[in-house]
Amino acid sequence: MVKTFSIFFIITFCLPWNMMAQEEEKEAQSIPPIGILRAEESYIYLDSIEKKMIFLQPLKLMTINRENNIFLTLGGEYRARIEHYTNENYTDRDLTYYSQRVNLHASLMLGTKFRLFGELYSGYVTDNENIFLESDEIDLHQGFLEWKPINSSSFKTTVRLGRQEIGYGASRIVGIREGPNMRRSFDMARVIIQKNNSSIDLLYGKEVDISPFSFDNKSNIFKSDVSNPSFWGAYYRRPFLGDIGKLDLYYFGFYSNLSRFNDVAGTETRHSIGARSFGTKGRLSYNTEIIIQWGELGNSDIFAYNIETDWKYTIIKNGWKPKLGIKADWSSGDQRAGDGKVGTFNPIFVNPAIYSLAAVNTPANITSLHPNFTFYPMEGLTIYLDYAFIYRTQSNDGLYTPPRFLTREANGIRTKHIGDVFGLQVSYEINRNISFDLRSSYFIASEFIEVSGDSENIFYIAPTVSFKF
């Protein structure tokens, strides 16, 4: 009798609760994560969900009119970070400061064809000397009008006019600037054409300069005699080799009225074509990208290139799922001074944290090898270890820091070894809204740094907490 009652109890009560828990878990897993590019988020799916599934759900899809075709979405982020340098910039100077970023955005959908998006940014830093890209009282970070003249399930066209964020591929040439406190945006016109699983972006615009006071960030998009670089191009994405991977093909143009690489300075017009292939096959994930550049800098001709590979292999599929990886970067440098040629690769709008948040090096005249190891001790927790060997590609070219600044000239120094870097990144997504990130690196200066100036080893650590809604 007791046994029969127990079975009845399990079937009648426990099994339905278990099924409900599984169903809720499936629903939670189907909810898209909060994106890096907040303007790309859509919460239309909430219109068909009755119960509360996400934090501050009433703010994510507010109906404005009786016809139920005008919606307002509100969101934002608070990010706090402490940064510490021991021997900052190879000197014996130690530096510790706190920075925070607050941003609020609103997306107003006007039917299925039009949308208005706006985002305000405010940045604060305790170090008054280190305010470049770190401090801004308040400013319009994004503000654009979006129009979708064609909006079917298999074919879409989107036109965006105004200030907006962009990021393409693996951030080798156009990346989101997430290292410094203030992110990058552009005043631009962009057309996005999507057909099934393929898409192409067409764009023209100028980078927005960050200034520390209220509403003073400008791109001077209609002026040619200013320092803001102009930027234009096309980016095409499509599936590749069936379900194995994807292929990106692109062209970007870049103009600056003042650039300097090695021994040449002046106006720069540079063109870049690139191809990126990436995907996953079984335990292997891969990313390979090739970029070729040409153009003019002053009276000199440009020819440069960049080749990058990033491959990872999952050793064990269970438990911590450890991955062993190897990353290699080969960015061209200038072969000789005074020959009327520029061979230094220009990473243009690269993510400055591409090697580490410390932003010691950028992929210009750099050859590097990065063996790395990734594992996942628990759900939401990722630990990444990296050791990099970094050399100058050409001994007649100098050392550059993000995004493309020449900081140490060659000065006849023949040795190429810049240094080695040990990197650590710990990322923990506590839930959909709260995340913790700790990044640290230890740069061991080698012969070129020792001979060319200050050469202290650099230790850097930056714990970051982010709350998004």
Coordinates of C-alpha atoms in Angstrom, one line a residue:
M1 CA 0.0 0.0 0.0
V2 CA 2.8 2.4 0.9
K3 CA 4.7 1.5 -2.2
T4 CA 1.6 2.0 -4.4
F5 CA 1.0 5.4 -2.8
S6 CA 4.6 6.4 -3.3
I7 CA 4.5 5.6 -7.0
F8 CA 1.2 7.5 -7.3
F9 CA 2.7 10.5 -5.5
I10 CA 5.7 10.6 -7.7
I11 CA 3.6 10.3 -10.9
T12 CA 0.9 12.8 -9.7
F13 CA 3.0 15.5 -8.1
C14 CA 6.7 15.1 -8.7
L15 CA 6.7 14.4 -12.4
P16 CA 4.5 17.4 -13.4
W17 CA 6.7 19.7 -11.3
N18 CA 9.8 18.2 -12.9
M19 CA 8.3 18.7 -16.4
M20 CA 7.4 22.3 -15.5
A21 CA 10.9 22.9 -14.3
Q22 CA 12.3 21.5 -17.5
E23 CA 9.9 23.6 -19.6
E24 CA 10.9 26.8 -17.7
E25 CA 14.5 25.9 -18.2
K26 CA 13.9 25.4 -21.9
E27 CA 12.1 28.8 -22.1
A28 CA 14.9 30.5 -20.2
Q29 CA 17.4 29.0 -22.6
S30 CA 15.4 30.2 -25.6
I31 CA 15.6 33.8 -24.4
P32 CA 18.4 35.7 -26.3
P33 CA 21.3 36.9 -24.2
I34 CA 21.9 40.7 -23.8
G35 CA 24.0 41.6 -26.8
I36 CA 27.3 43.5 -27.0
L37 CA 25.7 45.8 -29.6
R38 CA 22.6 46.9 -27.7
A39 CA 21.0 48.4 -30.8
E40 CA 20.7 44.9 -32.4
E41 CA 18.5 43.6 -29.6
S42 CA 14.8 42.8 -30.2
Y43 CA 12.2 42.0 -27.6
I44 CA 9.2 41.3 -29.9
Y45 CA 9.1 37.8 -28.6
L46 CA 7.9 39.1 -25.2
D47 CA 4.6 40.0 -26.9
S48 CA 3.6 36.3 -26.9
I49 CA 4.9 35.5 -23.3
E50 CA 2.5 36.0 -20.5
K51 CA 4.6 35.3 -17.5
K52 CA 7.7 37.3 -16.4
M53 CA 10.8 35.7 -17.9
I54 CA 13.5 38.5 -17.7
F55 CA 14.5 41.2 -15.3
L56 CA 12.5 44.5 -15.7
Q57 CA 10.4 42.9 -18.4
P58 CA 7.8 45.7 -18.4
L59 CA 10.5 48.1 -19.7
K60 CA 11.5 45.9 -22.6
L61 CA 8.3 46.1 -24.7
M62 CA 6.0 48.9 -23.8
T63 CA 3.0 49.3 -26.1
I64 CA 2.4 53.0 -27.0
N65 CA -0.8 53.0 -29.1
R66 CA -4.1 51.1 -29.3
E67 CA -3.2 49.5 -32.6
N68 CA -0.4 47.7 -30.8
N69 CA 2.2 48.5 -33.5
I70 CA 4.3 51.1 -31.7
F71 CA 6.7 49.8 -29.0
L72 CA 9.2 51.4 -26.7
T73 CA 12.2 49.5 -25.3
L74 CA 14.4 50.9 -22.5
G75 CA 17.7 49.5 -21.3
G76 CA 21.1 50.4 -20.0
E77 CA 24.3 49.3 -18.3
Y78 CA 26.4 50.2 -15.3
R79 CA 30.0 49.1 -15.5
A80 CA 32.6 49.5 -12.7
R81 CA 36.3 48.7 -13.1
I82 CA 39.5 49.1 -11.0
E83 CA 42.7 49.1 -13.0
H84 CA 46.2 48.8 -11.7
Y85 CA 49.6 49.0 -13.4
T86 CA 52.9 48.2 -11.9
N87 CA 55.6 49.9 -14.0
E88 CA 53.1 51.5 -16.3
N89 CA 54.4 52.1 -19.9
Y90 CA 57.7 50.3 -19.0
T91 CA 58.6 53.0 -16.4
D92 CA 58.9 52.6 -12.7
R93 CA 55.6 54.5 -12.2
D94 CA 52.7 52.6 -10.6
L95 CA 49.1 53.6 -11.3
T96 CA 45.8 52.6 -9.8
Y97 CA 42.4 54.2 -10.6
Y98 CA 38.7 53.5 -10.7
S99 CA 36.5 54.0 -13.7
Q100 CA 32.8 53.6 -14.3
R101 CA 30.5 53.8 -17.3
V102 CA 26.7 54.4 -17.3
N103 CA 24.7 54.2 -20.4
L104 CA 20.9 54.3 -21.1
H105 CA 19.2 53.6 -24.3
A106 CA 15.8 53.7 -25.9
S107 CA 14.5 52.0 -29.0
L108 CA 11.2 53.2 -30.4
M109 CA 9.6 50.8 -33.0
L110 CA 7.2 52.6 -35.4
G111 CA 5.4 49.7 -37.0
T112 CA 7.5 47.2 -39.0
K113 CA 9.3 49.8 -41.2
F114 CA 10.8 52.4 -38.9
R115 CA 12.7 52.6 -35.7
L116 CA 14.4 55.4 -33.7
F117 CA 17.3 54.4 -31.4
G118 CA 19.2 56.6 -29.0
E119 CA 21.8 55.9 -26.3
L120 CA 23.5 58.3 -23.8
Y121 CA 26.9 57.5 -22.3
S122 CA 28.6 58.9 -19.2
G123 CA 32.1 58.0 -18.1
Y124 CA 34.0 58.8 -15.0
V125 CA 37.6 58.1 -13.9
T126 CA 39.4 59.0 -10.7
D127 CA 42.8 59.7 -12.3
N128 CA 42.5 63.2 -13.7
E129 CA 45.6 62.8 -15.8
N130 CA 44.3 59.7 -17.5
I131 CA 41.0 60.9 -19.0
F132 CA 41.6 60.2 -22.7
L133 CA 38.8 57.8 -23.8
E134 CA 38.0 57.2 -20.1
S135 CA 36.0 60.3 -19.0
D136 CA 33.0 62.0 -20.6
E137 CA 30.3 63.9 -18.5
I138 CA 27.5 62.9 -20.8
D139 CA 27.0 62.6 -24.6
L140 CA 25.1 61.0 -27.4
H141 CA 26.8 57.8 -28.1
Q142 CA 24.3 56.5 -30.6
G143 CA 21.3 58.1 -32.3
F144 CA 20.0 56.9 -35.6
L145 CA 16.9 56.4 -37.7
E146 CA 16.3 53.0 -39.1
W147 CA 14.1 52.3 -42.2
K148 CA 13.3 48.8 -43.5
P149 CA 11.8 49.3 -47.0
I150 CA 11.7 45.5 -47.5
N151 CA 11.0 43.3 -44.5
S152 CA 10.1 39.8 -45.5
S153 CA 11.2 36.6 -43.8
S154 CA 13.7 35.7 -46.6
F155 CA 14.8 39.2 -47.8
K156 CA 15.3 42.3 -45.8
T157 CA 16.9 45.7 -46.5
T158 CA 17.7 48.1 -43.7
V159 CA 18.9 51.8 -43.9
R160 CA 20.5 53.4 -40.9
L161 CA 21.3 57.1 -40.7
G162 CA 23.0 58.7 -37.7
R163 CA 25.5 57.9 -34.9
Q164 CA 26.0 54.2 -34.4
E165 CA 28.3 51.4 -33.2
I166 CA 29.8 48.9 -35.6
G167 CA 32.0 45.8 -35.2
Y168 CA 33.0 43.3 -37.8
G169 CA 34.5 39.8 -37.7
A170 CA 37.2 39.1 -35.1
S171 CA 37.9 42.9 -34.5
R172 CA 41.1 42.7 -36.6
I173 CA 40.3 45.9 -38.4
V174 CA 37.0 47.2 -37.2
G175 CA 36.3 46.3 -33.6
I176 CA 34.2 47.4 -30.7
R177 CA 36.4 49.5 -28.3
E178 CA 35.7 47.7 -25.1
G179 CA 39.1 48.2 -23.5
P180 CA 38.9 51.9 -22.6
N181 CA 36.0 53.2 -20.6
M182 CA 34.3 55.0 -23.6
R183 CA 33.4 52.9 -26.6
R184 CA 33.7 53.9 -30.2
S185 CA 30.9 55.1 -32.5
F186 CA 30.6 56.6 -36.0
D187 CA 28.4 59.2 -37.7
M188 CA 27.5 57.2 -40.8
A189 CA 25.0 56.0 -43.4
R190 CA 24.7 52.2 -43.5
V191 CA 22.7 49.9 -45.7
I192 CA 22.2 46.3 -44.7
I193 CA 20.9 43.7 -47.2
Q194 CA 19.9 40.2 -45.9
K195 CA 18.9 37.3 -48.0
N196 CA 18.3 34.0 -46.1
N197 CA 21.6 33.3 -44.3
S198 CA 23.7 35.8 -46.3
S199 CA 24.1 39.5 -45.8
I200 CA 26.1 42.5 -46.9
D201 CA 26.7 45.9 -45.2
L202 CA 27.5 49.0 -47.2
L203 CA 28.7 52.0 -45.2
Y204 CA 30.3 55.5 -45.2
G205 CA 31.0 57.6 -42.2
K206 CA 33.5 59.2 -39.7
E207 CA 34.7 58.2 -36.3
V208 CA 33.4 60.3 -33.4
D209 CA 36.0 62.1 -31.3
I210 CA 35.5 61.6 -27.5
S211 CA 35.7 64.9 -25.5
P212 CA 35.4 65.0 -21.7
F213 CA 32.5 67.6 -21.4
S214 CA 28.8 67.5 -22.0
F215 CA 27.5 66.9 -25.6
D216 CA 30.8 67.9 -27.2
N217 CA 31.7 64.7 -29.1
K218 CA 31.9 65.4 -32.8
S219 CA 32.8 63.6 -36.0
N220 CA 32.7 66.7 -38.4
I221 CA 31.3 64.4 -41.0
F222 CA 30.7 67.2 -43.5
K223 CA 34.2 68.6 -43.1
S224 CA 37.4 67.3 -44.8
D225 CA 40.1 69.4 -43.1
V226 CA 39.7 67.7 -39.7
S227 CA 41.4 64.9 -37.9
N228 CA 38.5 62.5 -37.7
P229 CA 39.2 59.6 -40.0
S230 CA 36.8 58.9 -42.8
F231 CA 35.7 55.3 -43.3
W232 CA 33.7 53.4 -46.0
G233 CA 33.3 49.9 -47.4
A234 CA 31.3 46.7 -47.8
Y235 CA 31.2 43.6 -45.6
Y236 CA 29.7 40.3 -46.9
R237 CA 28.8 37.3 -44.9
R238 CA 27.7 33.8 -46.0
P239 CA 27.7 30.2 -45.0
F240 CA 30.7 28.2 -46.0
L241 CA 31.3 24.5 -46.6
G242 CA 27.8 23.5 -45.6
D243 CA 27.3 23.5 -41.8
I244 CA 31.1 23.6 -41.0
G245 CA 31.6 27.3 -41.0
K246 CA 31.1 30.8 -42.4
L247 CA 33.0 33.0 -44.8
D248 CA 33.3 36.8 -44.6
L249 CA 34.6 38.9 -47.5
Y250 CA 35.1 42.7 -47.2
Y251 CA 36.6 45.9 -48.5
F252 CA 37.2 49.0 -46.3
G253 CA 38.5 52.4 -47.3
F254 CA 40.2 54.7 -44.8
Y255 CA 41.3 58.4 -45.0
S256 CA 43.1 60.5 -42.4
N257 CA 44.6 63.9 -42.9
L258 CA 47.5 63.1 -40.6
S259 CA 49.1 59.7 -40.2
R260 CA 52.6 58.5 -39.3
F261 CA 54.2 55.2 -39.9
N262 CA 57.9 54.7 -39.5
D263 CA 59.6 57.5 -41.5
V264 CA 56.6 58.8 -43.4
A265 CA 53.9 61.3 -42.2
G266 CA 51.1 63.0 -44.1
T267 CA 47.6 62.4 -45.5
E268 CA 46.7 58.7 -45.7
T269 CA 44.4 57.0 -48.1
R270 CA 44.4 53.2 -47.5
H271 CA 42.3 50.4 -49.0
S272 CA 41.9 47.0 -47.3
I273 CA 40.5 43.8 -48.7
G274 CA 40.1 40.8 -46.4
A275 CA 38.7 37.2 -46.1
R276 CA 37.8 35.4 -42.9
S277 CA 36.9 31.8 -42.6
F278 CA 35.7 30.5 -39.2
G279 CA 33.6 27.7 -37.7
T280 CA 33.5 24.5 -35.7
K281 CA 33.9 20.9 -36.8
G282 CA 33.6 18.3 -34.1
R283 CA 36.1 19.2 -31.4
L284 CA 38.0 21.7 -33.5
S285 CA 37.1 25.4 -33.8
Y286 CA 39.0 27.6 -36.2
N287 CA 39.4 31.2 -37.3
T288 CA 41.7 32.4 -40.1
E289 CA 41.8 35.9 -41.6
I290 CA 43.9 37.5 -44.3
I291 CA 44.0 41.2 -45.0
I292 CA 45.9 43.0 -47.8
Q293 CA 46.2 46.8 -47.9
W294 CA 47.4 49.4 -50.5
G295 CA 47.1 53.1 -51.0
E296 CA 49.2 56.3 -50.4
L297 CA 50.7 58.0 -47.4
G298 CA 52.1 61.4 -48.3
N299 CA 54.2 60.7 -51.4
S300 CA 54.8 57.1 -50.6
D301 CA 53.0 54.0 -51.8
I302 CA 51.4 51.6 -49.3
F303 CA 51.5 47.8 -49.5
A304 CA 50.9 45.9 -46.3
Y305 CA 49.2 42.7 -45.0
N306 CA 48.0 40.8 -41.9
I307 CA 47.6 37.1 -41.5
E308 CA 45.9 35.8 -38.3
T309 CA 44.9 32.3 -37.2
D310 CA 43.2 31.2 -34.0
W311 CA 42.5 27.4 -33.6
K312 CA 41.2 25.6 -30.6
Y313 CA 40.7 21.9 -29.9
T314 CA 38.5 20.5 -27.2
I315 CA 40.5 17.8 -25.4
I316 CA 37.7 16.4 -23.3
K317 CA 34.0 17.1 -24.0
N318 CA 32.8 16.5 -20.4
G319 CA 33.5 18.2 -17.1
W320 CA 35.6 21.3 -17.4
K321 CA 35.8 20.9 -21.2
P322 CA 39.4 22.0 -21.6
K323 CA 40.5 23.5 -24.9
L324 CA 44.0 23.7 -26.1
G325 CA 44.6 26.6 -28.6
I326 CA 47.2 28.2 -30.8
K327 CA 46.9 31.8 -32.1
A328 CA 49.4 33.4 -34.5
D329 CA 49.6 36.9 -35.9
W330 CA 51.8 38.2 -38.7
S331 CA 51.4 41.9 -39.4
S332 CA 53.7 43.5 -42.0
G333 CA 56.2 46.2 -41.2
D334 CA 58.2 48.7 -43.2
Q335 CA 61.3 47.2 -44.7
R336 CA 63.5 50.3 -45.1
A337 CA 63.3 54.0 -44.6
G338 CA 63.4 56.6 -47.4
D339 CA 62.4 54.2 -50.2
G340 CA 59.1 55.8 -51.0
K341 CA 57.2 52.7 -49.7
V342 CA 55.2 52.1 -46.6
G343 CA 54.9 48.4 -45.5
T344 CA 53.4 48.9 -42.0
F345 CA 50.0 47.3 -41.6
N346 CA 47.3 49.7 -40.3
P347 CA 44.9 48.0 -37.9
I348 CA 42.6 51.1 -38.4
F349 CA 39.8 50.6 -35.8
V350 CA 41.1 47.5 -34.1
N351 CA 39.9 46.5 -30.6
P352 CA 42.7 48.0 -28.4
A353 CA 42.4 45.0 -26.1
I354 CA 43.3 42.6 -28.8
Y355 CA 46.4 41.4 -26.9
S356 CA 45.3 42.5 -23.4
L357 CA 43.4 45.3 -21.7
A358 CA 46.8 46.8 -20.9
A359 CA 47.0 47.7 -24.6
V360 CA 50.8 47.5 -24.8
N361 CA 50.9 46.4 -28.5
T362 CA 48.8 46.6 -31.6
P363 CA 49.0 44.4 -34.7
A364 CA 51.3 46.7 -36.7
N365 CA 54.8 45.4 -37.5
I366 CA 54.2 42.5 -35.1
T367 CA 54.8 38.8 -35.4
S368 CA 53.4 36.9 -32.4
L369 CA 52.6 33.3 -31.3
H370 CA 50.0 32.7 -28.5
P371 CA 49.6 29.2 -27.1
N372 CA 46.5 29.2 -24.9
F373 CA 44.3 27.1 -22.7
T374 CA 40.6 27.5 -21.9
F375 CA 38.4 25.6 -19.5
Y376 CA 35.0 25.9 -17.9
P377 CA 35.0 24.8 -14.2
M378 CA 31.3 25.6 -13.7
E379 CA 28.3 26.9 -15.6
G380 CA 28.9 30.5 -16.6
L381 CA 32.6 30.5 -15.6
T382 CA 35.3 30.7 -18.2
I383 CA 39.1 30.8 -17.5
Y384 CA 41.5 31.6 -20.3
L385 CA 45.3 31.4 -20.0
D386 CA 47.6 32.8 -22.7
Y387 CA 51.3 33.1 -23.2
A388 CA 52.5 35.3 -26.1
F389 CA 55.9 35.6 -27.8
I390 CA 56.0 39.0 -29.5
Y391 CA 58.5 40.2 -32.1
R392 CA 58.9 43.0 -34.6
T393 CA 58.3 41.8 -38.1
Q394 CA 60.8 44.2 -39.6
S395 CA 63.8 45.5 -37.7
N396 CA 63.8 48.8 -39.7
D397 CA 60.3 49.6 -38.3
G398 CA 59.3 50.6 -34.8
L399 CA 56.8 49.6 -32.1
Y400 CA 53.1 50.7 -32.3
T401 CA 50.4 50.9 -29.6
P402 CA 46.6 51.0 -30.2
P403 CA 45.1 52.0 -32.4
R404 CA 48.1 52.9 -34.7
F405 CA 50.5 55.2 -32.8
L406 CA 54.3 54.9 -33.3
T407 CA 55.7 54.9 -29.8
R408 CA 59.3 53.6 -30.3
E409 CA 61.3 54.1 -33.4
A410 CA 63.7 51.5 -34.8
N411 CA 66.8 53.8 -34.5
G412 CA 69.0 51.2 -36.1
I413 CA 68.2 48.6 -33.4
R414 CA 68.4 45.2 -35.1
T415 CA 67.0 42.9 -32.5
K416 CA 63.4 42.0 -33.0
H417 CA 62.3 40.5 -29.7
I418 CA 59.9 42.9 -28.0
G419 CA 58.9 40.7 -25.1
D420 CA 56.7 37.9 -23.8
V421 CA 53.2 38.3 -22.2
F422 CA 51.4 36.0 -19.8
G423 CA 47.7 36.7 -19.8
L424 CA 44.8 35.6 -17.7
Q425 CA 41.1 36.2 -18.2
V426 CA 38.4 35.0 -15.8
S427 CA 34.8 35.6 -16.9
Y428 CA 31.7 34.7 -14.9
E429 CA 28.2 35.3 -16.0
I430 CA 26.3 35.3 -12.7
N431 CA 23.0 35.6 -14.6
R432 CA 21.6 37.3 -17.7
N433 CA 22.1 40.7 -16.3
I434 CA 25.2 40.6 -14.0
S435 CA 28.7 39.5 -15.1
F436 CA 32.2 39.7 -13.6
D437 CA 35.4 39.9 -15.6
L438 CA 39.0 39.9 -14.4
R439 CA 41.9 40.4 -16.9
S440 CA 45.5 40.4 -16.0
S441 CA 48.8 40.4 -17.9
Y442 CA 52.5 40.4 -17.1
F443 CA 54.7 41.8 -19.9
I444 CA 58.3 40.6 -19.8
A445 CA 60.4 43.2 -21.6
S446 CA 63.0 41.8 -24.0
E447 CA 65.9 43.1 -26.0
F448 CA 64.2 45.7 -28.2
I449 CA 62.5 47.3 -25.2
E450 CA 65.6 47.2 -23.1
V451 CA 67.8 48.9 -25.8
S452 CA 65.2 51.5 -26.9
G453 CA 64.3 53.1 -23.6
D454 CA 62.5 52.4 -20.3
S455 CA 62.3 48.6 -19.9
E456 CA 60.5 47.7 -16.7
N457 CA 58.3 44.6 -16.8
I458 CA 54.6 45.6 -16.7
F459 CA 52.0 44.0 -14.5
Y460 CA 48.4 44.8 -15.1
I461 CA 45.1 43.7 -13.5
A462 CA 41.6 44.9 -14.0
P463 CA 38.5 43.4 -12.2
T464 CA 35.2 44.6 -13.8
V465 CA 31.6 44.2 -12.8
S466 CA 28.8 44.9 -15.2
F467 CA 25.1 45.2 -14.7
K468 CA 22.9 45.3 -17.8
F469 CA 19.2 45.5 -18.3

